[in-house]
mmCIF file of C-alpha atoms and ligand atoms in Angstrom:
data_model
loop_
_atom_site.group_PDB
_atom_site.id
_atom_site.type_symbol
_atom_site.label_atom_id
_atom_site.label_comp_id
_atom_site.label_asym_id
_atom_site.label_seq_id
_atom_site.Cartn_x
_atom_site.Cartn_y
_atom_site.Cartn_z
ATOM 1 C CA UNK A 163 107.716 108.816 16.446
ATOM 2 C CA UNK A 164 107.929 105.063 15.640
ATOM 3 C CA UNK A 165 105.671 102.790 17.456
ATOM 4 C CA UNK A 166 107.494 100.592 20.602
ATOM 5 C CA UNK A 167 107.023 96.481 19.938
ATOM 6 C CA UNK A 168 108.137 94.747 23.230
ATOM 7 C CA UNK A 169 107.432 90.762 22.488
ATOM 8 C CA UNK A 170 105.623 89.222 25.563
ATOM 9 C CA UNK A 171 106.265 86.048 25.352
ATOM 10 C CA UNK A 172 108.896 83.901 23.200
ATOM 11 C CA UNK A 173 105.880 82.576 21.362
ATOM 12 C CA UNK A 174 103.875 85.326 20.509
ATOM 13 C CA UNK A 175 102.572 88.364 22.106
ATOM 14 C CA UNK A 176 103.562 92.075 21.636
ATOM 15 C CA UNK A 177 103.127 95.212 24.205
ATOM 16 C CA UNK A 178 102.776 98.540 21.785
ATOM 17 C CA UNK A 179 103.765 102.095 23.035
ATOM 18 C CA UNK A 180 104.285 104.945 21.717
ATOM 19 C CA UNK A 181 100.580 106.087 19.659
ATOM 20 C CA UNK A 182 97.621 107.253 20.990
ATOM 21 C CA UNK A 183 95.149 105.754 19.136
ATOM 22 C CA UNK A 184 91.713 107.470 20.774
ATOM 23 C CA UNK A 185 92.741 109.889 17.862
ATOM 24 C CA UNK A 186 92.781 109.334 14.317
ATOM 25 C CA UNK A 187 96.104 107.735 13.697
ATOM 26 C CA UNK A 188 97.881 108.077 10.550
ATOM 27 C CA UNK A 189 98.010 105.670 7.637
ATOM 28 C CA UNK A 190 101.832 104.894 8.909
ATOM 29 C CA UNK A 191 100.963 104.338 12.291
ATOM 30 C CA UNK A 192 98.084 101.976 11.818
ATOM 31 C CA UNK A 193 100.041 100.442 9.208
ATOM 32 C CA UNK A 194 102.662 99.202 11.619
ATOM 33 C CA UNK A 195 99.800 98.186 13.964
ATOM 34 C CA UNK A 196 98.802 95.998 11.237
ATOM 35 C CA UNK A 197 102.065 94.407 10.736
ATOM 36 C CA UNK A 198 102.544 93.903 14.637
ATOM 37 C CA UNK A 199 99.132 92.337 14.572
ATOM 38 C CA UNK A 200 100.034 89.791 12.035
ATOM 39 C CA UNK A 201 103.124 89.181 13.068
ATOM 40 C CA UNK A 202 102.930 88.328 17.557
ATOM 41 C CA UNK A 203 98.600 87.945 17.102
ATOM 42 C CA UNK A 204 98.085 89.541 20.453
ATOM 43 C CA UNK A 205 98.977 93.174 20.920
ATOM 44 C CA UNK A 206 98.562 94.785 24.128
ATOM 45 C CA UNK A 207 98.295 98.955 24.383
ATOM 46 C CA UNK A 208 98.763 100.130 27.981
ATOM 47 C CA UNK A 209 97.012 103.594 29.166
ATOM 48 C CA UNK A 210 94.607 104.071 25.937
ATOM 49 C CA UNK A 211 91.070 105.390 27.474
ATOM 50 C CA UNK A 212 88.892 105.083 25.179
ATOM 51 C CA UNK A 213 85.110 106.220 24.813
ATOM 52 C CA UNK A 214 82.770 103.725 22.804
ATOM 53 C CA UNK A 215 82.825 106.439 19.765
ATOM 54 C CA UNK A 216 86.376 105.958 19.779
ATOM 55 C CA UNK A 217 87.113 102.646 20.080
ATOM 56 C CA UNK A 218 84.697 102.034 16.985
ATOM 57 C CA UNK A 219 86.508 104.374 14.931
ATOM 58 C CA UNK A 220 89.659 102.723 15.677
ATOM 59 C CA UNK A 221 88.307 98.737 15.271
ATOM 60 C CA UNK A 222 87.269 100.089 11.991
ATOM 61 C CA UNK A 223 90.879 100.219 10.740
ATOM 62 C CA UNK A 224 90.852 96.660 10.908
ATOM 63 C CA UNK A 225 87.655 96.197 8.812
ATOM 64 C CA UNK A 226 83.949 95.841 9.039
ATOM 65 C CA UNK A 227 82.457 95.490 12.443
ATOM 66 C CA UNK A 228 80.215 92.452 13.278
ATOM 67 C CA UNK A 229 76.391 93.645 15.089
ATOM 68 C CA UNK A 230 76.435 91.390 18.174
ATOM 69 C CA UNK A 231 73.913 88.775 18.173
ATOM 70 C CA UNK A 232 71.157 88.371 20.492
ATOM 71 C CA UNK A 233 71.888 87.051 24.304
ATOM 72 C CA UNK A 234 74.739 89.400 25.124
ATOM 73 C CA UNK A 235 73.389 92.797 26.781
ATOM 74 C CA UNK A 236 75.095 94.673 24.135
ATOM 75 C CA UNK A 237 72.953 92.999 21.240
ATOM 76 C CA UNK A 238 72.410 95.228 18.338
ATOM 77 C CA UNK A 239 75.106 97.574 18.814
ATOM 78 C CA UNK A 240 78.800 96.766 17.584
ATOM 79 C CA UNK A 241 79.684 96.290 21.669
ATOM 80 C CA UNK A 242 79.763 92.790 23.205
ATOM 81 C CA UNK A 243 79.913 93.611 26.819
ATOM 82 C CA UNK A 244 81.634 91.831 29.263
ATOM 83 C CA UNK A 245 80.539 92.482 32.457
ATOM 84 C CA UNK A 246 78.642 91.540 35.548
ATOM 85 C CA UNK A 247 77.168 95.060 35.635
ATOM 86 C CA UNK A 248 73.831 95.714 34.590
ATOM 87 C CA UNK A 249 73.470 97.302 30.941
ATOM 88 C CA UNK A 250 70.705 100.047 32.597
ATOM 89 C CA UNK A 251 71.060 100.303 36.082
ATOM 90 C CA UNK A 252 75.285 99.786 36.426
ATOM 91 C CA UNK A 253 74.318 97.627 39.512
ATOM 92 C CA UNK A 254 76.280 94.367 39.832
ATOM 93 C CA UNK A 255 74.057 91.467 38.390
ATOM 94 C CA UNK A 256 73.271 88.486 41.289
ATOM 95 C CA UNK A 257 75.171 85.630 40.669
ATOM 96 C CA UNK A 258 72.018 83.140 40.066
ATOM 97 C CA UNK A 259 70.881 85.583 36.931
ATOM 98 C CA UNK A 260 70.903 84.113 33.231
ATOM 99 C CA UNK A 261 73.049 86.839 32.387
ATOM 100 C CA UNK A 262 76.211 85.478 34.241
ATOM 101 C CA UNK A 263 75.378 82.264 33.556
ATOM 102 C CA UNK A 264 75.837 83.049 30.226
ATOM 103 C CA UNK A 265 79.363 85.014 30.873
ATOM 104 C CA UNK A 266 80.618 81.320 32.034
ATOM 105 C CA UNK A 267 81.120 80.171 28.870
ATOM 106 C CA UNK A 268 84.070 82.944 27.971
ATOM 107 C CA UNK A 269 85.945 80.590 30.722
ATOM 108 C CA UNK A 270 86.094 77.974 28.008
ATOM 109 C CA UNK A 271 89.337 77.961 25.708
ATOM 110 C CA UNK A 272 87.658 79.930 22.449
ATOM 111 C CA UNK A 273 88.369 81.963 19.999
ATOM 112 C CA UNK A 274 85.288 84.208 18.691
ATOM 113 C CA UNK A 275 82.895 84.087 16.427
ATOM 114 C CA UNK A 276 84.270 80.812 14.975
ATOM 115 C CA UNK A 277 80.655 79.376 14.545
ATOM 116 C CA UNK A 278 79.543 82.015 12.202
ATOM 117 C CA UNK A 279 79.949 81.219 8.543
ATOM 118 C CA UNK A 280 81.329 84.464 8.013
ATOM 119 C CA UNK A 281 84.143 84.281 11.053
ATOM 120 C CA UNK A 282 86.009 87.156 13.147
ATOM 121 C CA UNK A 283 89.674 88.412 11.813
ATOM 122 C CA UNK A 284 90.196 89.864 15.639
ATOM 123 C CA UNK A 285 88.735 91.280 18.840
ATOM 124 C CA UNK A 286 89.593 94.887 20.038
ATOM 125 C CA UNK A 287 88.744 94.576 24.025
ATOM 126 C CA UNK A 288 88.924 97.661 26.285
ATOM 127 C CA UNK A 289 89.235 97.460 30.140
ATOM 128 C CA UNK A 290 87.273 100.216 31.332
ATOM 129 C CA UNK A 291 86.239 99.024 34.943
ATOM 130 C CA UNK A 292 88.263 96.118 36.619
ATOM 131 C CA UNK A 293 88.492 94.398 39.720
ATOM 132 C CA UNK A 294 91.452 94.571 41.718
ATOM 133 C CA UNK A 295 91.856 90.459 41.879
ATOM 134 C CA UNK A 296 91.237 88.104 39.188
ATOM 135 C CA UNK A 297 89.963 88.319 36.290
ATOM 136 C CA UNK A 298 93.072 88.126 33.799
ATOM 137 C CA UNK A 299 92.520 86.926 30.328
ATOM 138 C CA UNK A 300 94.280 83.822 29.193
ATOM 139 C CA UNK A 301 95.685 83.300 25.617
ATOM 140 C CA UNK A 302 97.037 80.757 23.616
ATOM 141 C CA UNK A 303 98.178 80.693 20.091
ATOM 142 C CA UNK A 304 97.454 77.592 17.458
ATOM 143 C CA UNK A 305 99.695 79.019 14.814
ATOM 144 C CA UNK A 306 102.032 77.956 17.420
ATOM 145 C CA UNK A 307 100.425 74.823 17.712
ATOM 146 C CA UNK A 308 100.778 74.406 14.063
ATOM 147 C CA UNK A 309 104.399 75.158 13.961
ATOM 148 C CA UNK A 310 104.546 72.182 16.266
ATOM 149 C CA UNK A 311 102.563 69.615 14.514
ATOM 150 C CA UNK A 312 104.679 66.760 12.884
ATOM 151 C CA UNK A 313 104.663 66.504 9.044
ATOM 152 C CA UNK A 314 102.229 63.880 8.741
ATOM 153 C CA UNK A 315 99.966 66.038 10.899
ATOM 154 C CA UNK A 316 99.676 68.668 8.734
ATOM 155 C CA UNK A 317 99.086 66.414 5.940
ATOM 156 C CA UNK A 318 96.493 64.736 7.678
ATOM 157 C CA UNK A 319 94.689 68.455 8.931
ATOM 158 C CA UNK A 320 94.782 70.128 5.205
ATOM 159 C CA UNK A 321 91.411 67.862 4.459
ATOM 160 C CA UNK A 322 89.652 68.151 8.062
ATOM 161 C CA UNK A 323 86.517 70.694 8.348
ATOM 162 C CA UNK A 324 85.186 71.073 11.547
ATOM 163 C CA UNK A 325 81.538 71.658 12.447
ATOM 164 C CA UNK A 326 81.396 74.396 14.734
ATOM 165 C CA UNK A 327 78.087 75.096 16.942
ATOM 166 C CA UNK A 328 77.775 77.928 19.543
ATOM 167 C CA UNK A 329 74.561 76.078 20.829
ATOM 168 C CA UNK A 330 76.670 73.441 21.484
ATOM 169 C CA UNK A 331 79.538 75.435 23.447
ATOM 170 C CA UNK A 332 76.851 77.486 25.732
ATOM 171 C CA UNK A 333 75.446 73.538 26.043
ATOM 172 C CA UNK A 334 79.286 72.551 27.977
ATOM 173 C CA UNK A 335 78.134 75.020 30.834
ATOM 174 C CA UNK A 336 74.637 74.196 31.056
ATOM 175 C CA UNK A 337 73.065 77.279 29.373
ATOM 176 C CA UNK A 338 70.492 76.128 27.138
ATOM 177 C CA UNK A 339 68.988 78.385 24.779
ATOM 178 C CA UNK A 340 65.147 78.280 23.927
ATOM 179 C CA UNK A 341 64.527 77.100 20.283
ATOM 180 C CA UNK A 342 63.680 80.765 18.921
ATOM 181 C CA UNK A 343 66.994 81.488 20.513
ATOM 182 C CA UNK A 344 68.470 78.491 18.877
ATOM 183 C CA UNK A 345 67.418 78.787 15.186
ATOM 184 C CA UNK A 346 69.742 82.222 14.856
ATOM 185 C CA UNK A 347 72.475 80.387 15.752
ATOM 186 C CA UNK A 348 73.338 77.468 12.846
ATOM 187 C CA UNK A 349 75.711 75.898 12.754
ATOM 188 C CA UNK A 350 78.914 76.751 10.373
ATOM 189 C CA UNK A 351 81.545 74.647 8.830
ATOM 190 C CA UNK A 352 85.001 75.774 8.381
ATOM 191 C CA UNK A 353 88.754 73.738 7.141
ATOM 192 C CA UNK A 354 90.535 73.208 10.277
ATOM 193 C CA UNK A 355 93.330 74.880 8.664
ATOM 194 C CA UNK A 356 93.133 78.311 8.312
ATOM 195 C CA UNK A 357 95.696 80.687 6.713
ATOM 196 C CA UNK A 358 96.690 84.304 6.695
ATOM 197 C CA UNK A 359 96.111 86.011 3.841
ATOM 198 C CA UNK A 360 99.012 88.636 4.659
ATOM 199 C CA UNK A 361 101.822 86.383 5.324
ATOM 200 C CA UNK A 362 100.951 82.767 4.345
ATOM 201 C CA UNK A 363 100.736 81.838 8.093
ATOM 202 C CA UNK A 364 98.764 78.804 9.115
ATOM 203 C CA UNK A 365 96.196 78.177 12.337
ATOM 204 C CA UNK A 366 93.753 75.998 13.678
ATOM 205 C CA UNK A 367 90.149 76.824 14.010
ATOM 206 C CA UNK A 368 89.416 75.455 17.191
ATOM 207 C CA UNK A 369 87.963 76.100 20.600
ATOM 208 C CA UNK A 370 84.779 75.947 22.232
ATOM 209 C CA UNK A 371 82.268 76.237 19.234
ATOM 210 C CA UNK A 372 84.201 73.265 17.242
ATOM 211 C CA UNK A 373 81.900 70.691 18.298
ATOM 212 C CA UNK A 374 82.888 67.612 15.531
ATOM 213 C CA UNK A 375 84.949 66.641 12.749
ATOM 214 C CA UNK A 376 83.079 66.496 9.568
ATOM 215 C CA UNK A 377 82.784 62.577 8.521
ATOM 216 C CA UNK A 378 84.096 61.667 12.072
ATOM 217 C CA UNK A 379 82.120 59.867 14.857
ATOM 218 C CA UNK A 380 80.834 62.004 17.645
ATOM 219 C CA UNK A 381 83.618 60.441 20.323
ATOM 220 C CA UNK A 382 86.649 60.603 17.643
ATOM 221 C CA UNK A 383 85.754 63.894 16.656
ATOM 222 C CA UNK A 384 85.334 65.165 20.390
ATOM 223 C CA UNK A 385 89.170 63.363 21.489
ATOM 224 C CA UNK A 386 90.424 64.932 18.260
ATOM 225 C CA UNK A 387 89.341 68.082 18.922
ATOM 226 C CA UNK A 388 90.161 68.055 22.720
ATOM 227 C CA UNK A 389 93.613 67.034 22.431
ATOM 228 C CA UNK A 390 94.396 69.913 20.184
ATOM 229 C CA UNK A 391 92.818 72.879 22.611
ATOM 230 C CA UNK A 392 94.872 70.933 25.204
ATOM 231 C CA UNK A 393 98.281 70.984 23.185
ATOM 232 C CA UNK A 394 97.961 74.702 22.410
ATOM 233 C CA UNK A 395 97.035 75.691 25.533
ATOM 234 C CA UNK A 396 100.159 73.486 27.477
ATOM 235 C CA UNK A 397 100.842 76.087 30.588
ATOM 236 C CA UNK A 398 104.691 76.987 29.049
ATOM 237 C CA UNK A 399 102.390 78.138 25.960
ATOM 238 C CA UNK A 400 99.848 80.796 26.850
ATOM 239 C CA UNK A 401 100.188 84.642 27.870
ATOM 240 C CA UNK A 402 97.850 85.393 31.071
ATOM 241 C CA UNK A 403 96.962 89.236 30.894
ATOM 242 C CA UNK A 404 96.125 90.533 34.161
ATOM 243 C CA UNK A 405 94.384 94.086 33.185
ATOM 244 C CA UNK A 406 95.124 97.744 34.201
ATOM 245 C CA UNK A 407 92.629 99.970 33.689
ATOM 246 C CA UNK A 408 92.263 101.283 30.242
ATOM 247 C CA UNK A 409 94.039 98.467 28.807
ATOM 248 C CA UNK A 410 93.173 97.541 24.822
ATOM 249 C CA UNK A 411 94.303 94.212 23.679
ATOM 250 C CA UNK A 412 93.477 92.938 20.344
ATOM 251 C CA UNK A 413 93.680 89.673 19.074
ATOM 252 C CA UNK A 414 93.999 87.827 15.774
ATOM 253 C CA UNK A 415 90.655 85.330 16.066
ATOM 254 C CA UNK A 416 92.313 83.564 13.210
ATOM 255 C CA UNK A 417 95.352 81.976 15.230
ATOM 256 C CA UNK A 418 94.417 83.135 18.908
ATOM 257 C CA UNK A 419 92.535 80.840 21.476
ATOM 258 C CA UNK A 420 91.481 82.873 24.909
ATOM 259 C CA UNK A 421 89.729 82.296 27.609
ATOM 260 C CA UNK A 422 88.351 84.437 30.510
ATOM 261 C CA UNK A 423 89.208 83.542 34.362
ATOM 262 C CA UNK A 424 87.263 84.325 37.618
ATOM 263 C CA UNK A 425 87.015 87.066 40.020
ATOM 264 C CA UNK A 426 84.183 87.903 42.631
ATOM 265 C CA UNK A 427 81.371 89.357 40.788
ATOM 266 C CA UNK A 428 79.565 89.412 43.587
ATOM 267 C CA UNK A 429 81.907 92.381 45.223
ATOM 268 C CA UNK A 430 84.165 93.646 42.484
ATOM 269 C CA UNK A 431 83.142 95.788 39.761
ATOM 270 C CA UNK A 432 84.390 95.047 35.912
ATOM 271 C CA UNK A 433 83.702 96.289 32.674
ATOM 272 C CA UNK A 434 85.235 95.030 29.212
ATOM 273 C CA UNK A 435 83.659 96.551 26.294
ATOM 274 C CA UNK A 436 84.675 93.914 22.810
ATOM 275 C CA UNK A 437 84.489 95.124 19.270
ATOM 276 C CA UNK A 438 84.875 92.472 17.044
ATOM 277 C CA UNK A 439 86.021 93.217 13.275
ATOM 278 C CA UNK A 440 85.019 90.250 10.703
ATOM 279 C CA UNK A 441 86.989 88.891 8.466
ATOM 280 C CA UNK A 442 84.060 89.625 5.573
ATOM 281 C CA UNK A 443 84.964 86.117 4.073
ATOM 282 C CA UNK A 444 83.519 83.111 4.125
ATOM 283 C CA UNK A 445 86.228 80.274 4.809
ATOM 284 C CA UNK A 446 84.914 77.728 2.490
HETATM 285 C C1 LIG B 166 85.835 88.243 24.949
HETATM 286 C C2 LIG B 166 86.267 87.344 26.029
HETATM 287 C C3 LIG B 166 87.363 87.309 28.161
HETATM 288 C C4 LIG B 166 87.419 88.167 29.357
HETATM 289 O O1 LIG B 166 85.724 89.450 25.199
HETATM 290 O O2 LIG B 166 85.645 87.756 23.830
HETATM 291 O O3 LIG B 166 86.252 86.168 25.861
HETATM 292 O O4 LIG B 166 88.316 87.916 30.192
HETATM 293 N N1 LIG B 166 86.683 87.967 27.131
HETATM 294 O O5 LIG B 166 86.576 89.064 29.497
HETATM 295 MN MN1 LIG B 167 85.831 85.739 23.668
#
């Protein structure tokens, strides 16, 4: 049986039904995954439990799987956990720790892994525990954004590269890493302008890691910058997923800006467990 696409927004967005992909899917069926992927950039598959095992057999479709870095709990494994439960005990985590302090960040617009040199292609996130307020996930699209820019625009954004620095972006919230933590984390530069390799489309590499404008001053670069996270993210633009419970959503990191939103982690209970695929490539 053919997969169901069901567009979510008029801008991009796509809800797929109809595959059950805890088991191995075929080579047809992830196929048209793929081409729902590249075409609406955010796919989201209702009612898909999955155990860790399985969703890393499944992100593997898309490609290799980054190892996440130090500072989230799930460091060293292929998991970045999103969560205000602790890793060991599964006791909620006080709101004064450095762990959710650390979580605040994902409330900036972002999309990840931008400030590695090597960047993401997408993000394969699976609700396993949620609250039952808050807590949605925002998204915004800057292929969109693109498709909006005036000629000259685009003229002007083909020669831009943009330094991007996740020191920097923990730095907006006031979580400041040590300088052991620091030095794994340099910065990388990538062309504003990035473009699908399947279908020619083009995005902008923006978000919270792009901290300047290569060649810019530090205030141009910053109002630059700014102004384009706030055109792409203009409230008629963005899809708001509030999560069920077992929820996967993936999302194309190359044209895709997201952002988490609150909920009381001091009484409610969530658990998001990310695989995130690279996109093996260096952009420049
Ligand atoms: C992420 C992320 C937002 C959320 O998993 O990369 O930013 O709402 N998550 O948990
Ligand atoms: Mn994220």
């Amino acid at each position: 049986m053919a997969i169901s696409i069901k567009p979510l927004t008029p801008h991009f967005g796509a809800e797929l039904t109809g595959v059950d992909i805890s088991n191995h899917i075929t080579n047809i069926q992830f196929g048209e995954i793929r081409e729902a992927f590249d075409e609406y950039s955010v796919l989201v598959l209702p009612d898909q439990p999955l155990t860790d095992e399985q969703q890393i057999i499944f992100s593997q479709r898309f490609g290799i799987l980054e190892s996440t870095r130090a500072l989230n709990p799930g460091s060293g494994t292929p998991f970045a956990r999103q969560s205000n439960l602790d890793i060991k005990t599964g006791e909620t985590i006080p709101l004064s720790d450095r762990r959710m302090f650390y979580q605040k960040a994902n409330m900036l617009w972002h999309s990840d892994s931008t400030f590695k040199s090597v960047p993401s292609l997408c993000s394969v996130l699976s609700a396993r525990e949620i609250p039952p307020v808050g807590g949605a996930t925002e998204f915004a699209s800057t292929r969109v954004l693109y498709g909006r820019l005036s000629e000259n625009e685009q003229n002007k954004f083909a020669d831009l590269v943009i330094e991007h620095d996740f020191v920097y972006s923990r730095g907006i919230v006031g979580f400041t890493l040590s300088e052991d933590e620091a030095a794994k984390f340099p910065a990388a530069h990538h062309d504003l302008v990035r473009k699908n390799k399947n279908n020619g489309r083009r995005s902008l590499m923006i978000g919270a890691h792009a901290k300047t404008v290569v060649g810019w001053s530090k205030d141009q670069g910053r109002t630059f910058l700014e102004n384009l996270v706030l055109r792409a993210t203009a409230p008629n633009l963005i899809y708001r997923h509030e999560w069920r419970e077992n929820d996967v959503v993936i999302w194309d990191n190359q044209a895709i800006l997201h952002r988490a939103t609150p909920y009381d982690t001091t009484n409610h209970r969530r658990l998001m467990q990310r695989t995130t695929i690279s996109s093996s490539m260096p952009t420049n």
